[in-house]
XYZ file of C-alpha atoms in Angstrom:
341
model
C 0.000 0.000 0.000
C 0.977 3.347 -0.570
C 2.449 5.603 2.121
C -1.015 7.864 2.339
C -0.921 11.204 5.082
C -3.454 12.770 6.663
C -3.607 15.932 10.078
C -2.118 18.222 7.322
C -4.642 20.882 7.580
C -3.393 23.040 10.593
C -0.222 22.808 8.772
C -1.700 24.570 5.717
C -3.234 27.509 7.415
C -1.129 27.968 10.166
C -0.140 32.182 9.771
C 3.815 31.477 9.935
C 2.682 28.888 6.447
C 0.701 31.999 5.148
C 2.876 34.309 5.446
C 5.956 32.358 4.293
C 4.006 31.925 1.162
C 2.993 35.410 0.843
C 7.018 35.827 0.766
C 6.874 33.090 -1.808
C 4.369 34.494 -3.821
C 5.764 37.903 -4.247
C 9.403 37.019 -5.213
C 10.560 39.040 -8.390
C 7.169 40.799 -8.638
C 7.125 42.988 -5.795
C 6.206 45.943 -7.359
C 3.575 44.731 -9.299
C 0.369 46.223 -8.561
C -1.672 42.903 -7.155
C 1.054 42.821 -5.152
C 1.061 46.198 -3.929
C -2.319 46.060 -2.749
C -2.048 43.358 -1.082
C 0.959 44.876 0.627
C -1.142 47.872 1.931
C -3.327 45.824 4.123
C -0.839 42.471 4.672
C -2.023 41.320 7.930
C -5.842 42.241 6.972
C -5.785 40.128 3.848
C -3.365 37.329 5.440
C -6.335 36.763 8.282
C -9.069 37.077 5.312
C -7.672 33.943 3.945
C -6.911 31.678 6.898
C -10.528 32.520 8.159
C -12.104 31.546 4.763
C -9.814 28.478 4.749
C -11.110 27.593 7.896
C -14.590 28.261 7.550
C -14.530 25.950 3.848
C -15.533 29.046 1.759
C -12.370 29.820 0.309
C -12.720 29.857 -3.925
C -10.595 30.590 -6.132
C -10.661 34.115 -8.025
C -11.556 35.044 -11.650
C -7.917 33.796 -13.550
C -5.956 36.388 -15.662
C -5.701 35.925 -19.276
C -2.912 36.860 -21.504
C -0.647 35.313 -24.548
C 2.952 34.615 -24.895
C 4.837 33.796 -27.800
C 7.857 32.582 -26.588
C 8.795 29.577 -27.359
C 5.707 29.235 -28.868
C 2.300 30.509 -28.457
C 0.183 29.817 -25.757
C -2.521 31.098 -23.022
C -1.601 31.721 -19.643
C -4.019 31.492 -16.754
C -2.770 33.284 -13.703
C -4.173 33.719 -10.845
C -4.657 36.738 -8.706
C -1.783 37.136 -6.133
C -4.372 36.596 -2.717
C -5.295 32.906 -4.640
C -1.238 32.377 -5.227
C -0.843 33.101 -1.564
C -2.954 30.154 -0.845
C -1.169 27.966 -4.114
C 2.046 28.281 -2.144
C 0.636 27.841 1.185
C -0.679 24.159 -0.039
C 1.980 23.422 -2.299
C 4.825 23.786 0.380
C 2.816 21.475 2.609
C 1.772 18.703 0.213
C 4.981 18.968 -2.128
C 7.878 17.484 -0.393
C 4.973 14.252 0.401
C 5.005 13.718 -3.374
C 8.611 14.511 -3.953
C 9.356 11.389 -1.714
C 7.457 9.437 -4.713
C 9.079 10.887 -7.815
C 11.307 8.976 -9.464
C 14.514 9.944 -10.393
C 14.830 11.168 -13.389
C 11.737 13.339 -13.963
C 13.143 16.995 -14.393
C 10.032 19.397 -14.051
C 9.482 21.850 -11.769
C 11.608 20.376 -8.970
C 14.627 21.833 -7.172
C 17.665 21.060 -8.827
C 15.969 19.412 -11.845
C 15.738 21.723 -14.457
C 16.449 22.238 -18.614
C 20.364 21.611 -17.948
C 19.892 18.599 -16.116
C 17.345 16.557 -17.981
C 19.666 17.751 -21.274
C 22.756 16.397 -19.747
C 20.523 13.588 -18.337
C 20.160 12.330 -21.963
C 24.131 12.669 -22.750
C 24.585 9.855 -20.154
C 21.904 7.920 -21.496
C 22.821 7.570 -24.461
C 26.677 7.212 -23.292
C 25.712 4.167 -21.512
C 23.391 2.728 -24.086
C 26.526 2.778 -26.936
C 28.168 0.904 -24.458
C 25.714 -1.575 -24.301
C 25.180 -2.107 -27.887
C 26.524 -0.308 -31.520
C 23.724 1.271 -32.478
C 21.204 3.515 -30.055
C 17.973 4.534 -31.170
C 15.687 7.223 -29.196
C 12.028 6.730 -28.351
C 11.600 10.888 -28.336
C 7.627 12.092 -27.179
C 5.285 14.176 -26.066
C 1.671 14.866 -24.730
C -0.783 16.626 -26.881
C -2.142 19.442 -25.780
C -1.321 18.201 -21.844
C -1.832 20.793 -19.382
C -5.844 21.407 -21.281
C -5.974 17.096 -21.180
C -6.199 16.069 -17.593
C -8.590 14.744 -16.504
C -10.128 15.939 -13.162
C -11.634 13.090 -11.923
C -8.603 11.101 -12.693
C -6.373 13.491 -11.136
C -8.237 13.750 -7.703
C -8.080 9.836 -7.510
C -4.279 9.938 -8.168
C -4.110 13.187 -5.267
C -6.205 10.952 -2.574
C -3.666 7.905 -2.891
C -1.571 10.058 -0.475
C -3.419 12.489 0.877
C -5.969 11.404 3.007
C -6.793 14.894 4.911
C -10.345 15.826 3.642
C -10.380 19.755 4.150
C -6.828 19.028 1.872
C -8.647 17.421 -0.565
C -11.355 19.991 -0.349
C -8.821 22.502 -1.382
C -7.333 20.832 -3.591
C -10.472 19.790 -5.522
C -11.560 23.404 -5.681
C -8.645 24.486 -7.225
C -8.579 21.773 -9.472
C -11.990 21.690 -10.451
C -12.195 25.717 -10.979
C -16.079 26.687 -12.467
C -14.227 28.432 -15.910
C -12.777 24.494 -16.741
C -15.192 21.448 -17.633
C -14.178 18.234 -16.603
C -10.668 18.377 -17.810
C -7.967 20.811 -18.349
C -5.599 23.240 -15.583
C -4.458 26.568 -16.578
C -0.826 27.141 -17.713
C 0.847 29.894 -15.208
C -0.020 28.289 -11.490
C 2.122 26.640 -9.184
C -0.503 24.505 -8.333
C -0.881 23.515 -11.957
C 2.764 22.763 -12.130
C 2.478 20.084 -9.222
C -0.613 18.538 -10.516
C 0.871 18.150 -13.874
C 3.868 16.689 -12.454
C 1.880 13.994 -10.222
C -0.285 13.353 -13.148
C 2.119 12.079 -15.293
C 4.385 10.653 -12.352
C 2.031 7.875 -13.230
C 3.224 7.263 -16.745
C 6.846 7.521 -15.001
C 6.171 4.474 -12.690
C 4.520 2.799 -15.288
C 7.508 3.037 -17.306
C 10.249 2.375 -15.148
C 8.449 -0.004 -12.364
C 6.059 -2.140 -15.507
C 8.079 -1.880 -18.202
C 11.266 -1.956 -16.426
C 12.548 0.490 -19.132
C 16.500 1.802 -17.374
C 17.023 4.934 -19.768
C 13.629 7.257 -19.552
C 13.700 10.844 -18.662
C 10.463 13.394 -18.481
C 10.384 16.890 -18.652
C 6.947 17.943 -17.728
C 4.650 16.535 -20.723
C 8.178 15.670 -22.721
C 9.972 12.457 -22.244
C 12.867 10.570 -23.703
C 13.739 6.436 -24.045
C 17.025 5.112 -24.896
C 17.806 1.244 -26.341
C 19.638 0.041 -28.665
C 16.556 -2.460 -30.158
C 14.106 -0.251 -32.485
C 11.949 -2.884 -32.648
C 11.616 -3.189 -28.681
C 11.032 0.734 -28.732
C 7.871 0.359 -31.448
C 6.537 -1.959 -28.357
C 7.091 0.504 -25.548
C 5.453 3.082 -27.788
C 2.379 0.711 -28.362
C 1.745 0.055 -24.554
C 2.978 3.668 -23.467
C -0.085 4.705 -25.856
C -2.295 2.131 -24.709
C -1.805 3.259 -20.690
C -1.913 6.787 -21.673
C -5.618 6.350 -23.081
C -7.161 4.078 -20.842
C -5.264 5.268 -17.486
C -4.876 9.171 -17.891
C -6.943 9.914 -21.368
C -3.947 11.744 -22.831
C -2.694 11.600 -26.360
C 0.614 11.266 -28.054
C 1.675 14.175 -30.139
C 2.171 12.888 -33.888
C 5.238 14.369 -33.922
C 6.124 11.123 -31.606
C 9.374 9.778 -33.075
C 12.018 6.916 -33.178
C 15.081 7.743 -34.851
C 18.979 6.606 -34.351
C 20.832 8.689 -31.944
C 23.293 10.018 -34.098
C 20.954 12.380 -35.097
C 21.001 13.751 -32.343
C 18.216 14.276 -29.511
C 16.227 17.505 -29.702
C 15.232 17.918 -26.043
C 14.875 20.930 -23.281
C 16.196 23.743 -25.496
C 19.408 21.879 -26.594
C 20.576 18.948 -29.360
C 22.163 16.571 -27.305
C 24.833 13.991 -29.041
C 27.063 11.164 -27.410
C 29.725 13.498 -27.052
C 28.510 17.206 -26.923
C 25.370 19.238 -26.439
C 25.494 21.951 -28.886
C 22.273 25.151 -28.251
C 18.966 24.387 -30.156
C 18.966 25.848 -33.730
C 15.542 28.142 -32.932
C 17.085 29.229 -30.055
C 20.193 30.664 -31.648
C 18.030 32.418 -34.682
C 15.898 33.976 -31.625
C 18.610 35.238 -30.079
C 19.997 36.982 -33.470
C 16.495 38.903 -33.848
C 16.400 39.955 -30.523
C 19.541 41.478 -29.982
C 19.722 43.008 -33.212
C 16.277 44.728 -32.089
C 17.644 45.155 -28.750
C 20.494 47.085 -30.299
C 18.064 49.166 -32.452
C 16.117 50.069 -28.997
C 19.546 50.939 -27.377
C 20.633 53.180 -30.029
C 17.268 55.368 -30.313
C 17.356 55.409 -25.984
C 14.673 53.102 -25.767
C 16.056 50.817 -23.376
C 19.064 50.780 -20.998
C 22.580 49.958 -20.851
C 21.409 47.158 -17.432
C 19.050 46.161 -19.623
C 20.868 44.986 -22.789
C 23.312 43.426 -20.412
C 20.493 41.844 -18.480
C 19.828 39.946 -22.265
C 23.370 39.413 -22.671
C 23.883 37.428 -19.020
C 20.612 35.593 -19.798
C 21.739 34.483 -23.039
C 24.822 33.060 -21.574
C 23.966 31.546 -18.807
C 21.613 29.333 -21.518
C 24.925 28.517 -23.726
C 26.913 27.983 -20.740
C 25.520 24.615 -20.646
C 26.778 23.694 -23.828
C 29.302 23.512 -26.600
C 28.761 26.728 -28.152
C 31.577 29.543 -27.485
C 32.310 30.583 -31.301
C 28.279 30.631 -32.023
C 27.974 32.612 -29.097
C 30.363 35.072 -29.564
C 29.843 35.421 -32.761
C 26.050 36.588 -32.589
C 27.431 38.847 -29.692
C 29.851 40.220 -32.398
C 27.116 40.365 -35.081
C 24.527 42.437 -32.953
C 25.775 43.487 -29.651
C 29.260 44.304 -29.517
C 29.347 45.491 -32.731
C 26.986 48.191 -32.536
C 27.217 49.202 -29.394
């Protein structure tokens, strides 16, 4: 039986929680104006939530709607800050419970496992797989549409297997099963979304590795990555990853689903990964040509500032850091930046 927990609700809206995750909630948007507000009355609003958490009335607010286009488009769903206030104040309770039942190598979302990681993750996969065998192939996927596919009911089931606490559940259900969704789908830009998504599919993971007994699989949120050196043993794992992702979570397979030969190389978490180096993703370096050459543009007319260009300029590098890529990068820093500045 799984390890289940329950007496977590004084835990949850205990003020020293609250306000800890009012200190979450605000990092690096302190002077936005939610935020502010909030700010002006802190003690009134913290109390305002821990008494509607305790009486049960507590719902979540109208969501905030906006695009972004980077890396590709896609509608975020924020909340207001007073409902990320109470995101934090669950998550940092229930979090570390789930954490204990991650396995390994999924990279979303959790401390010390992010894009760099699951990238260099890969590298050793497939190191180890060539010395296994001559040839590797990769089993390279990803969920359609994910974070707009799960399943509600399915997703409270998998929540109850360890948490047991019903005024938990409560909260969690309301959050999950917000009046502007149907029965499936959690917005893109919550925390709370971001730890559902990742015990969703920790399901697939255990699957996987536990049922399949598959030894070189890594995840990235909705993204994953297998490793053998038999193509035709990969076609199977496809066929019964496919199977349990219909009948177990109702999620789909993207048909850009692929099996290809490693030498290739593996397109995954911003980078092409090979045997031997990791080299920056090809979009990624194009992007970063238009921007600074607009960024430059903006510079030159006094539409931005000097912290700000160099803002870019650290961000940029601390992406290529990670890889094999010091004459591309200093070349599109001689192209656009340096050049013209």
């Amino acid at each position: 039986m799984p390890k289940t927990y329950k007496n977590l609700w004084e835990g949850i809206i205990g003020w020293d929680n609250l306000y800890t995750a009012y200190l979450e909630a605000r990092k690096r948007k302190r002077y936005k104006a939610g935020v502010l507000r909030f700010n002006a009355n802190l003690e009134e609003n913290i109390t305002n939530i821990q008494n509607h958490l305790m009486w049960g009335s507590w719902r979540p607010s109208k969501w905030k709607e906006f695009m972004v286009y980077e890396p590709k488009r896609r509608l975020i769903q924020a909340p207001p800050f007073k409902d990320r206030v109470v995101h934090h104040a669950l998550a940092s309770v229930i979090s570390p419970l789930f954490e204990r039942k991650f396995i390994f190598d999924s990279y979303a979302c959790r401390q010390g496992k992010g894009f760099h990681q699951a990238a260099k993750r890969v590298q050793t996969f497939l190191q180890k797989a060539r010395v296994d065998g001559e040839t590797t192939y990769v089993l390279k996927a990803d969920i359609s549409k994910y974070f707009h596919s799960i399943d509600h009911d399915a997703l409270s089931r998998i929540f109850s297997r360890t948490i047991r606490d019903e005024r938990v559940l409560a909260l969690s259900n309301h959050i999950i099963r917000d009046a502007e969704f149907d029965k499936c789908g959690i917005p893109l830009g919550s925390l709370t979304s971001q730890i559902y998504a990742n015990i969703y599919l920790d399901q697939l993971d255990h699957y996987v590795k536990d049922t399949l007994g598959v030894k070189y699989y890594c995840r990235f949120m909705d993204d994953f990555i297998i490793v053998c050196n038999d193509k035709k043993y990969l076609w199977l794992l496809l066929s019964e990853i496919e199977h349990f992702l219909t009948n177990k979570l109702k999620l789909t397979l993207n048909p850009k689903t692929a099996i290809f030969p490693s030498v290739r190389g593996v397109d995954f978490c911003g980078y092409r990964v090979w045997v031997n180096h990791i080299l920056p993703r090809k979009k990624n370096i194009r992007r970063a040509r238009r921007s600074f050459a607009k960024l430059t543009r903006a510079y030159s007319k006094g539409e931005v500032s000097l912290e700000k260009v160099k803002a870019c300029i650290m961000s940029f590098l601390g992406y290529t850091k990670h890889c094999n890529s010091y004459i591309t990068t200093q070349n599109i820093l001689n192209e656009t930046i340096l050049r013209r500045l």
